[in-house]
mmCIF file of C-alpha atoms in Angstrom:
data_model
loop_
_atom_site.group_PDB
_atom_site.id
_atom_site.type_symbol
_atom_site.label_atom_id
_atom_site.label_comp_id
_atom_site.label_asym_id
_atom_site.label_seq_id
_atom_site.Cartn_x
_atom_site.Cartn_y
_atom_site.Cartn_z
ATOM 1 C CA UNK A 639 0.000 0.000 0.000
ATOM 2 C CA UNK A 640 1.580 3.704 -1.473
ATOM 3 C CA UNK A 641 -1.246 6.045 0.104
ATOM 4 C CA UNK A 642 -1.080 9.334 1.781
ATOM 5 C CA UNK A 643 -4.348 9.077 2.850
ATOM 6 C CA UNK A 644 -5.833 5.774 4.635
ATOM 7 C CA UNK A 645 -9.391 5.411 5.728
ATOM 8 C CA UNK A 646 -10.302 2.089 7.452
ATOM 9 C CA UNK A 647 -13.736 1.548 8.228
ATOM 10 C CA UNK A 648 -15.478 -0.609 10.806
ATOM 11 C CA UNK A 649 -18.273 -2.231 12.898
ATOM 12 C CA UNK A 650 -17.270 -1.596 16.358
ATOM 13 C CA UNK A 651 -14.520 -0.354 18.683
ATOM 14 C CA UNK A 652 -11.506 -3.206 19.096
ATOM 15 C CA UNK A 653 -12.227 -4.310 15.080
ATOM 16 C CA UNK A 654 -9.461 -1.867 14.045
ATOM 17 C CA UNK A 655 -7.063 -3.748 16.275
ATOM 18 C CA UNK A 656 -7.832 -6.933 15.825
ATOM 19 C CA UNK A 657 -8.472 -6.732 12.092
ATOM 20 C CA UNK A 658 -6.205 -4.326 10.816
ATOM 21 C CA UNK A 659 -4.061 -2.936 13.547
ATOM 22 C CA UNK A 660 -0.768 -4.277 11.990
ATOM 23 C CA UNK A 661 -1.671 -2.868 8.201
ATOM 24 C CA UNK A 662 -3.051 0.350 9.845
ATOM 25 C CA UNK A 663 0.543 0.647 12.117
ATOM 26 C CA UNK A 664 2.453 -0.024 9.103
ATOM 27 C CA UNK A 665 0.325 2.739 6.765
ATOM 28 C CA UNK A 666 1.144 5.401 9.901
ATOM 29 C CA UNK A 667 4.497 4.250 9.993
ATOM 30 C CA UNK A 668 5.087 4.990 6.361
ATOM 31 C CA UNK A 669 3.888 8.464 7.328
ATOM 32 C CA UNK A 670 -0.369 8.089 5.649
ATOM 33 C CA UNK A 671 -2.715 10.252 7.186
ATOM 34 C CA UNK A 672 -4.818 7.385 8.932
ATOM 35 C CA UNK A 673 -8.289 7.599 10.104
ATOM 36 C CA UNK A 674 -9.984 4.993 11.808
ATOM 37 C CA UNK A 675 -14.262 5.273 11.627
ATOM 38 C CA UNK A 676 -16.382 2.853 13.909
ATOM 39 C CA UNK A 677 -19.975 2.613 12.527
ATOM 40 C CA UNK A 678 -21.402 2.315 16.575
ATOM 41 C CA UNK A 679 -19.879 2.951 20.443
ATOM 42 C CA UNK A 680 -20.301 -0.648 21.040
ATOM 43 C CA UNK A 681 -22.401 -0.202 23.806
ATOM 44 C CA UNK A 682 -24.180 -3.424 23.121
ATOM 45 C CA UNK A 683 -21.268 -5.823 23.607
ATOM 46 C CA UNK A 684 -20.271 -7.619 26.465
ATOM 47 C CA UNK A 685 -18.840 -6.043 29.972
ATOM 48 C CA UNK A 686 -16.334 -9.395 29.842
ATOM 49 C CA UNK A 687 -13.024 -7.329 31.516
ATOM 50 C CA UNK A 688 -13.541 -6.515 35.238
ATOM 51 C CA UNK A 689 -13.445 -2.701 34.175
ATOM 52 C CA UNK A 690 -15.652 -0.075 36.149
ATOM 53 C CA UNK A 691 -18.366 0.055 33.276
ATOM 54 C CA UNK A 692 -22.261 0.113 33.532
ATOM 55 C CA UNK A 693 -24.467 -0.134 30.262
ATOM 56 C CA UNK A 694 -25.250 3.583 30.705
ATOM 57 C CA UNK A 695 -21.665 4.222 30.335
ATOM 58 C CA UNK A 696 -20.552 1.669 28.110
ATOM 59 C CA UNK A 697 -20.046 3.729 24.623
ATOM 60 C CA UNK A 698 -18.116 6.170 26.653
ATOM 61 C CA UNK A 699 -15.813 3.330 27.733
ATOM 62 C CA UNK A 700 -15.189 2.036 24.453
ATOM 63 C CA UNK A 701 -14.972 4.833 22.480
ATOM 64 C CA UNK A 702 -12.419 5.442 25.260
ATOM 65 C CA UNK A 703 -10.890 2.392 24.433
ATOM 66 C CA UNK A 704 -10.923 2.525 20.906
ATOM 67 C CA UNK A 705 -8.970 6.008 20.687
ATOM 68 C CA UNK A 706 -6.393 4.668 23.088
ATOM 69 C CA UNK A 707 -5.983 1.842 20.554
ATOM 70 C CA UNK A 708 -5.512 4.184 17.685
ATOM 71 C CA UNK A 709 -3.231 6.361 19.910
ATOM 72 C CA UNK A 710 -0.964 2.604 19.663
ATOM 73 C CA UNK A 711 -1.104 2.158 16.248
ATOM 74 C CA UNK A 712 -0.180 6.179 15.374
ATOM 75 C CA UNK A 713 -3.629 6.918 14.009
ATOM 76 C CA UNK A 714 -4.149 10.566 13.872
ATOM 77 C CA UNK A 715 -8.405 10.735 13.484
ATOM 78 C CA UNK A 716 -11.000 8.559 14.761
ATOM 79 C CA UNK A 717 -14.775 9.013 14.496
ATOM 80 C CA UNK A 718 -17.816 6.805 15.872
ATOM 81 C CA UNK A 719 -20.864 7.179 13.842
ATOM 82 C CA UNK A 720 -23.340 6.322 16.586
ATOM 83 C CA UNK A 721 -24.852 3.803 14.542
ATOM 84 C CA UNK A 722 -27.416 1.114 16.172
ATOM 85 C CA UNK A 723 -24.892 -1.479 17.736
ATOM 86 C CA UNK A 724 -25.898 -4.887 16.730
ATOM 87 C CA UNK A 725 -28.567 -3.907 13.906
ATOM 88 C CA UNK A 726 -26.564 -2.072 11.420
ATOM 89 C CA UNK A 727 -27.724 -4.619 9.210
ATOM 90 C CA UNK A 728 -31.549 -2.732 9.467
ATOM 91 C CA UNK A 729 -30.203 0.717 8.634
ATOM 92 C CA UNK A 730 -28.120 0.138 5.446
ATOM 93 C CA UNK A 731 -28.802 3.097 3.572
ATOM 94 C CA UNK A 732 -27.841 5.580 6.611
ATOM 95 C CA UNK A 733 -24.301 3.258 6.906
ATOM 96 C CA UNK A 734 -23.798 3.669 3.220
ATOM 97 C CA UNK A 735 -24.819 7.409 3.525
ATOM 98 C CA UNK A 736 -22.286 8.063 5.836
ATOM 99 C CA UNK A 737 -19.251 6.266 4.372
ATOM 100 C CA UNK A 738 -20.099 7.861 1.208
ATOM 101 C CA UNK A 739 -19.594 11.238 3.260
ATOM 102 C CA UNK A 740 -16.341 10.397 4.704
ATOM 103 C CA UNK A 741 -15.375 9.117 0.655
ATOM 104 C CA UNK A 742 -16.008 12.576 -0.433
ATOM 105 C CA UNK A 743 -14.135 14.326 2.607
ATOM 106 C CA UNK A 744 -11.288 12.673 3.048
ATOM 107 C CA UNK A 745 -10.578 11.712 -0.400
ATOM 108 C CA UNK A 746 -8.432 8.554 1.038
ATOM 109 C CA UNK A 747 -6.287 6.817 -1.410
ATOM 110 C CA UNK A 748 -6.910 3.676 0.175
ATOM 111 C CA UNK A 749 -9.590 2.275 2.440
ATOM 112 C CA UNK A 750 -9.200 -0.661 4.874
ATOM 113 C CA UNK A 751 -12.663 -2.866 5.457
ATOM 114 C CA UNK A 752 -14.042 -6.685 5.791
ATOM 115 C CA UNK A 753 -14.351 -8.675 3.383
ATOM 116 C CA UNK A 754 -17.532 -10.095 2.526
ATOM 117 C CA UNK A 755 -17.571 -12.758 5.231
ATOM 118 C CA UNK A 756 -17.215 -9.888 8.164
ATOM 119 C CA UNK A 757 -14.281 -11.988 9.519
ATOM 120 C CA UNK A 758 -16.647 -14.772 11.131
ATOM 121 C CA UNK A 759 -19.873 -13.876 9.854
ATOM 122 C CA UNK A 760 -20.802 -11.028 12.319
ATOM 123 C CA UNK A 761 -23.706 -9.466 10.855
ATOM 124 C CA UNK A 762 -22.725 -5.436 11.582
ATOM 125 C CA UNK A 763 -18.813 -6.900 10.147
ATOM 126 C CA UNK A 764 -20.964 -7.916 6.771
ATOM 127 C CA UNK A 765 -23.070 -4.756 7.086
ATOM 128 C CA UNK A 766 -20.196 -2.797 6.901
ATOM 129 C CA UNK A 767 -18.420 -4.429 4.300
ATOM 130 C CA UNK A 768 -21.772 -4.239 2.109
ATOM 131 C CA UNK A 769 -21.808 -0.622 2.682
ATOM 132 C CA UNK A 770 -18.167 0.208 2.039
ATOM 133 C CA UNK A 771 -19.101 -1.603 -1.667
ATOM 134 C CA UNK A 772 -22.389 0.717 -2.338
ATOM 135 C CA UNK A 773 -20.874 3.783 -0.966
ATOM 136 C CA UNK A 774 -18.172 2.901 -3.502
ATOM 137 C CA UNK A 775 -20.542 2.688 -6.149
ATOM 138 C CA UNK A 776 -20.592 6.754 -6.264
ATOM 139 C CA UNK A 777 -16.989 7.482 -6.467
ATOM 140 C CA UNK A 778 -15.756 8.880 -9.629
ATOM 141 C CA UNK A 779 -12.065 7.742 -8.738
ATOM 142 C CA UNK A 780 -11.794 4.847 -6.558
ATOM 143 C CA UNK A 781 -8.986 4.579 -4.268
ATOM 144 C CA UNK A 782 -7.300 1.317 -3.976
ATOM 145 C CA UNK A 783 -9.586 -1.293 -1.550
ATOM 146 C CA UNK A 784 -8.176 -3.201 0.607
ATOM 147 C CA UNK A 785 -10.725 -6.237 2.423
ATOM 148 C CA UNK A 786 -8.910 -7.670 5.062
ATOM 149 C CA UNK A 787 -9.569 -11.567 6.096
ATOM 150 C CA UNK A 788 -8.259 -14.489 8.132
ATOM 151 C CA UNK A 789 -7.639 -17.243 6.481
ATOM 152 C CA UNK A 790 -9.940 -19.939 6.626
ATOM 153 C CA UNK A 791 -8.605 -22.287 9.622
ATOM 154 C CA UNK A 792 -6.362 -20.282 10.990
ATOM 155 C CA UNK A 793 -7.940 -19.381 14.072
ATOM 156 C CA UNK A 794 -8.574 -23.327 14.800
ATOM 157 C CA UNK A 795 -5.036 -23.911 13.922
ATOM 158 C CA UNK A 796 -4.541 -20.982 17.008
ATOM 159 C CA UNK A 797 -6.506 -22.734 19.104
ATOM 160 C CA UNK A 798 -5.417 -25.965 18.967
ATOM 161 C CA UNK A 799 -1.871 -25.146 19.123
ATOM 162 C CA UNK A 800 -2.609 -23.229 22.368
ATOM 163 C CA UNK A 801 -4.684 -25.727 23.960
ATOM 164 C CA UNK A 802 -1.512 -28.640 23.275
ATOM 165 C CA UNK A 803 0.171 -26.128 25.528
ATOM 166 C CA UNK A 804 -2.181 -26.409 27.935
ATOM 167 C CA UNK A 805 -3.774 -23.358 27.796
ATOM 168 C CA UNK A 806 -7.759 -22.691 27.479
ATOM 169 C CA UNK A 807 -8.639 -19.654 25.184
ATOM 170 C CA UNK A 808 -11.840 -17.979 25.843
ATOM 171 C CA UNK A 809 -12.868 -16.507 22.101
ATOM 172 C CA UNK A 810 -15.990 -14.679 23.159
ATOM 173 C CA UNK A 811 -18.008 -17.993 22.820
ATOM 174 C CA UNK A 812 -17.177 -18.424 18.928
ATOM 175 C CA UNK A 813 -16.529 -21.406 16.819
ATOM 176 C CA UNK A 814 -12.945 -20.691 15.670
ATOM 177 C CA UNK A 815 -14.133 -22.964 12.409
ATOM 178 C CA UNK A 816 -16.613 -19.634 11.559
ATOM 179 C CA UNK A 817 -13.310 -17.139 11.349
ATOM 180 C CA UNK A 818 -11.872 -16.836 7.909
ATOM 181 C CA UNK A 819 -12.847 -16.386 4.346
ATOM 182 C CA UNK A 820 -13.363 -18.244 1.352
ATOM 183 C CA UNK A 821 -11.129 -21.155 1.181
ATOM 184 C CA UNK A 822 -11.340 -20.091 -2.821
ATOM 185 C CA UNK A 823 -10.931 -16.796 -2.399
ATOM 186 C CA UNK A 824 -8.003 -15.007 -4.336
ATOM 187 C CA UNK A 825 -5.870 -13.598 -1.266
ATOM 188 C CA UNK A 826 -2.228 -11.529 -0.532
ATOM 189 C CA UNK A 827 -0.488 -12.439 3.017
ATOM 190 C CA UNK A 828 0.959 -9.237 4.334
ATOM 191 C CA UNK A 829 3.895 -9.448 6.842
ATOM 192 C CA UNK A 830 3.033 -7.367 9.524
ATOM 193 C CA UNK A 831 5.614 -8.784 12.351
ATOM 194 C CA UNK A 832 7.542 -5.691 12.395
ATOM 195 C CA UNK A 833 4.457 -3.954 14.030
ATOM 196 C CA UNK A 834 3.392 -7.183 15.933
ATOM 197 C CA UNK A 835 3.644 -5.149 19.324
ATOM 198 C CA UNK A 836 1.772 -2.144 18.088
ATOM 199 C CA UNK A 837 -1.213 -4.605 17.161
ATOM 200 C CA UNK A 838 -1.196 -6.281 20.709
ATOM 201 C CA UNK A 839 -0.985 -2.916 22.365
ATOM 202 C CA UNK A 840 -3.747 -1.459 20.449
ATOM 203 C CA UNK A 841 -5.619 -4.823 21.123
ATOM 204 C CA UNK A 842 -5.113 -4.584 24.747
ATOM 205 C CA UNK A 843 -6.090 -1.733 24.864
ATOM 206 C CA UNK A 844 -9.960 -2.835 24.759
ATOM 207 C CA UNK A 845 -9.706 -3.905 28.304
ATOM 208 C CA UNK A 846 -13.563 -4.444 28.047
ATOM 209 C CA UNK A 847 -13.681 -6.841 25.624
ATOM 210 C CA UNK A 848 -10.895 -9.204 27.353
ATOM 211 C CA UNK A 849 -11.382 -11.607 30.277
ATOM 212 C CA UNK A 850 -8.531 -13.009 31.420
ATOM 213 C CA UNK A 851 -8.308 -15.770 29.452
ATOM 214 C CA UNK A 852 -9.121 -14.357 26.413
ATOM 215 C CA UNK A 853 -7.146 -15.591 23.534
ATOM 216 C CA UNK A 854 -5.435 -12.284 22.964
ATOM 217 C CA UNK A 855 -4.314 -11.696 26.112
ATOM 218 C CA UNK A 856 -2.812 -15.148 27.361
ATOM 219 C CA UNK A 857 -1.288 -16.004 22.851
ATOM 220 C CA UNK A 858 2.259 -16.839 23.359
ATOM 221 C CA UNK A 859 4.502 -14.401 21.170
ATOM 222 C CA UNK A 860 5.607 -17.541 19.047
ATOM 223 C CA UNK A 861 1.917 -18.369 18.042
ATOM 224 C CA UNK A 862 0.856 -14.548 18.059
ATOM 225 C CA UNK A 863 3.668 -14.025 15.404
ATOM 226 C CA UNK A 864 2.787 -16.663 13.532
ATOM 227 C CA UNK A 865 -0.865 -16.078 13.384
ATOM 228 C CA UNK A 866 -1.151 -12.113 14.035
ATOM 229 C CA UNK A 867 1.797 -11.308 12.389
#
């Protein structure tokens, strides 16, 4: 990626870090003007990490949270459109509206986004995705689009190798068989180790969204390089 101007967009706050975080460290590294936009606060996930939160006071925590994240991966802007957390998939047109808007602001020469399968099927993930494409669909010059995925197995692979260590990952109650894309799917692996730590700060930072044994805090740096890297 050659861009001066970077917008990623996503569903929620901690989908930037876990996503993208090493692409979007590396695009700030090499001195792009990154945003970071979250279609919703969040405020309808899970309180999972011990943190002083109520649901009153949730978006304000991970909003929080996310510009912390994007303070770790040297993102200079970050926006939360206050969309409906959890039914973005009911107010398409408003989610397309809005990216559409932030096409025509910031003129990025390169967005960041899911790809079609919303990284395990999360319904907002596909939401956004599908709006990224229609908002797209207005844009005299495209920039160059970037849909990130998993590979399909990958996260099983993860899991298993942690759990022959002995160790139990807690991955919010997925199936790691429903992260990845397409086994078909015409992909590009993108080396990201040199900003490995960046990506587990930034992931860290959503303190909310991590018990204990969540699989991204307790990933030994051999796996995490392998598989987040």
């Amino acid at each position: 990626m050659k861009a001066e101007r970077v917008l990623g967009v996503f569903a929620h706050p901690d989908d930037e870090s876990v996503l993208a975080g090493g692409v979007l460290a590396a695009a700030a590294a090499a001195g792009a003007d990154v945003t970071v936009v979250s279609a919703t606060r969040g405020e309808s996930g899970p309180i999972t990490g011990g943190i002083d939160a109520t649901r009153e006071t949730f978006a304000e925590v991970r909003e929080a949270e996310l510009r912390a994240a994007c303070a770790e991966l040297g993102v200079r802007t970050v926006e939360c459109l206050g969309l409906p957390d959890g039914s973005l998939e009911d107010v398409p047109d408003r989610l397309a509206s809005e990216v559409a808007r932030l096409l025509a602001t910031l003129r990025p020469d390169a967005v960041i986004t899911f790809g079609p399968e919303g990284l395990y099927w999360h319904q907002d993930h596909v939401a956004v995705h599908d709006a990224v494409a229609t908002a797209l669909e207005g844009v005299s010059v495209r920039p160059e689009i970037n849909q990130l995925v998993w590979p399909h197995g990958w996260m099983s692979e993860l899991v298993a190798a942690m759990r022959e260590r002995g160790l139990a990952p807690n991955l919010w109650g997925l199936d790691p068989e429903s992260w990845g894309c397409d086994p078909e799917a015409n992909t590009v692996a993108l080396d990201v180790r040199a900003h490995l730590d960046a990506k587990l700060q930034a992931i860290g930072c959503h303190a909310s969204q991590l018990p204990p044994d969540h699989l991204f805090r307790i990933v030994p740096r051999d796996l995490a390089e392998t598989y987040l890297g």
